[in-house]
């Protein structure tokens, strides 16, 4: 069979992509509000699709959880460009750290399920740091270069501060306290 006549993979239809996005958004909301055990029927209902559509996109709960988590990591990593285009480097760093808090709140709910999944979930979970840490380092360097944060504070320092801020992230309401502490942290980081 000539190469030219080999069947080509079709791009997903627009309605299929929209449904996938609706399902991921609904699943994130349901998982955050209840747990990773939220009823799949509820997720489909929230997304405005049938349960069959959910299963066509995500054949198992584990596949849905992994996809929600992968999307969160991807969105967090990709957000740096837009933030740097819209704001000063220091403001972009602070806005991104607030998004990191959102990510940690979602991670709190889905991480146990991801770690328990010997397949895709554990792979997605294990690779998340490789996507997130370079973004934080890039934003830190941009804030230094712009003179927006103190020169004696580096990426490792910010990473340690955020690690400290994450203590208790498994507790409900943690994110409100983390945002208050982030405000204190950023006040201390600003160049005088």
XYZ file of C-alpha atoms in Angstrom:
192
model
C 0.000 0.000 0.000
C 1.599 3.329 -1.009
C 2.257 5.833 1.728
C -0.087 8.357 0.131
C -3.058 6.017 0.428
C -2.557 5.206 4.133
C -5.503 6.398 6.220
C -4.798 9.660 7.966
C -5.946 10.351 11.479
C -8.763 12.868 11.509
C -8.723 15.841 13.764
C -11.321 15.635 16.521
C -14.550 17.417 15.707
C -15.148 20.791 17.309
C -18.105 19.490 19.329
C -15.989 16.596 20.602
C -13.246 18.977 21.748
C -15.850 21.218 23.379
C -17.408 18.250 25.194
C -13.991 17.109 26.423
C -13.276 20.575 27.775
C -16.700 20.768 29.441
C -16.126 17.370 31.049
C -12.692 18.348 32.366
C -14.050 21.600 33.804
C -17.007 19.817 35.417
C -14.770 17.065 36.792
C -12.360 19.554 38.342
C -15.259 21.342 40.035
C -16.830 18.093 41.260
C -13.538 16.678 42.519
C -12.694 19.929 44.316
C -16.131 20.192 45.933
C -16.440 16.570 47.005
C -13.598 14.178 46.236
C -12.035 12.167 43.443
C -14.908 9.738 44.055
C -17.526 12.229 42.808
C -20.220 10.380 40.834
C -19.413 10.274 37.141
C -23.091 10.770 36.340
C -22.949 14.072 38.239
C -19.891 15.144 36.261
C -21.623 14.355 32.958
C -24.739 16.240 34.096
C -22.664 19.278 35.119
C -20.998 19.242 31.713
C -24.367 19.038 29.970
C -23.563 15.745 28.244
C -24.641 12.149 28.636
C -22.701 9.535 30.557
C -21.878 7.812 27.245
C -20.040 10.938 26.099
C -18.029 10.931 29.300
C -17.035 7.291 28.780
C -16.133 7.891 25.119
C -13.615 10.496 26.218
C -12.546 8.880 29.491
C -13.135 5.126 29.640
C -12.265 4.962 33.354
C -12.412 7.228 36.390
C -8.621 7.022 36.530
C -8.340 8.311 32.952
C -10.588 11.270 33.836
C -8.607 12.080 36.984
C -5.310 11.890 35.083
C -6.690 14.143 32.330
C -7.915 16.741 34.855
C -4.522 16.770 36.526
C -2.585 16.905 33.245
C -4.715 19.834 32.096
C -4.067 21.687 35.369
C -0.311 21.188 34.986
C -0.419 22.261 31.341
C -2.486 25.367 32.048
C -0.257 26.354 34.942
C 2.905 25.975 32.879
C 1.454 27.757 29.846
C 0.090 30.694 31.851
C 3.524 32.247 32.355
C 3.704 33.665 28.817
C 0.358 35.443 29.085
C 1.131 36.769 32.558
C 4.503 38.150 31.462
C 2.864 39.804 28.435
C 0.162 41.456 30.563
C 2.036 42.497 33.715
C 5.366 43.452 35.135
C 7.597 40.460 35.867
C 7.081 40.768 39.642
C 3.299 40.963 39.243
C 3.418 38.011 36.839
C 5.340 35.990 39.427
C 2.791 36.811 42.122
C -0.164 36.022 39.847
C 1.425 32.730 38.847
C 2.057 31.793 42.484
C -1.660 32.388 43.117
C -2.402 30.003 40.236
C 0.004 27.550 41.858
C -2.139 27.704 45.001
C -5.206 26.848 42.864
C -3.269 23.941 41.397
C -2.282 22.696 44.866
C -5.908 22.821 45.968
C -6.877 20.603 43.011
C -3.857 18.369 43.575
C -4.940 17.817 47.174
C -8.074 16.077 45.928
C -6.756 14.078 42.981
C -3.173 13.225 44.030
C -4.096 10.183 46.161
C -6.022 8.686 43.241
C -3.190 9.439 40.816
C -0.583 7.841 43.067
C -2.790 4.757 43.475
C -3.140 4.336 39.696
C -0.251 2.152 38.482
C -0.772 3.344 34.902
C -1.310 6.759 33.379
C -2.146 8.504 36.658
C 1.139 7.746 38.357
C 3.079 8.743 35.222
C 1.225 12.070 34.966
C 1.750 12.745 38.670
C 5.456 11.909 38.534
C 6.083 14.191 35.548
C 4.310 17.283 36.908
C 7.346 18.779 38.621
C 9.293 18.714 35.381
C 6.698 21.037 33.853
C 6.079 23.331 36.823
C 9.532 23.990 38.293
C 11.112 25.419 35.112
C 8.167 27.823 34.830
C 8.701 29.058 38.386
C 12.414 29.434 37.719
C 11.730 31.388 34.511
C 9.344 33.767 36.293
C 11.815 34.251 39.137
C 14.613 35.102 36.681
C 12.334 37.532 34.832
C 11.419 39.269 38.109
C 15.120 39.529 39.008
C 16.035 40.891 35.587
C 13.281 43.513 35.857
C 14.451 44.536 39.336
C 11.042 43.637 40.782
C 12.325 41.310 43.504
C 15.324 41.331 45.796
C 18.546 40.122 44.222
C 19.542 38.089 47.277
C 16.480 35.836 46.928
C 16.762 33.133 44.298
C 14.651 30.412 42.780
C 15.578 27.922 45.514
C 14.477 30.402 48.188
C 11.106 30.942 46.524
C 10.702 27.201 46.106
C 11.374 26.687 49.839
C 8.911 29.439 50.758
C 6.217 27.901 48.580
C 6.964 24.479 50.052
C 6.422 25.943 53.517
C 3.252 27.629 52.360
C 1.937 24.284 51.120
C 1.966 22.747 54.609
C -1.580 21.733 55.418
C -2.734 21.885 51.786
C -4.842 18.793 52.418
C -7.045 20.731 54.845
C -10.237 22.433 53.657
C -9.843 26.214 53.548
C -6.056 25.995 53.271
C -5.991 28.106 50.114
C -7.354 31.264 51.817
C -4.567 31.175 54.395
C -1.999 30.372 51.724
C -3.040 33.467 49.748
C -2.658 35.675 52.829
C 0.819 34.268 53.439
C 1.699 34.687 49.768
C 0.865 38.398 50.118
C 3.269 38.623 53.069
C 5.916 36.695 51.131
C 5.616 38.950 48.088
C 5.831 42.086 50.238
C 9.111 40.766 51.612
C 10.428 39.856 48.151
C 9.878 43.229 46.517
C 13.005 45.203 45.741
C 13.333 48.269 47.935
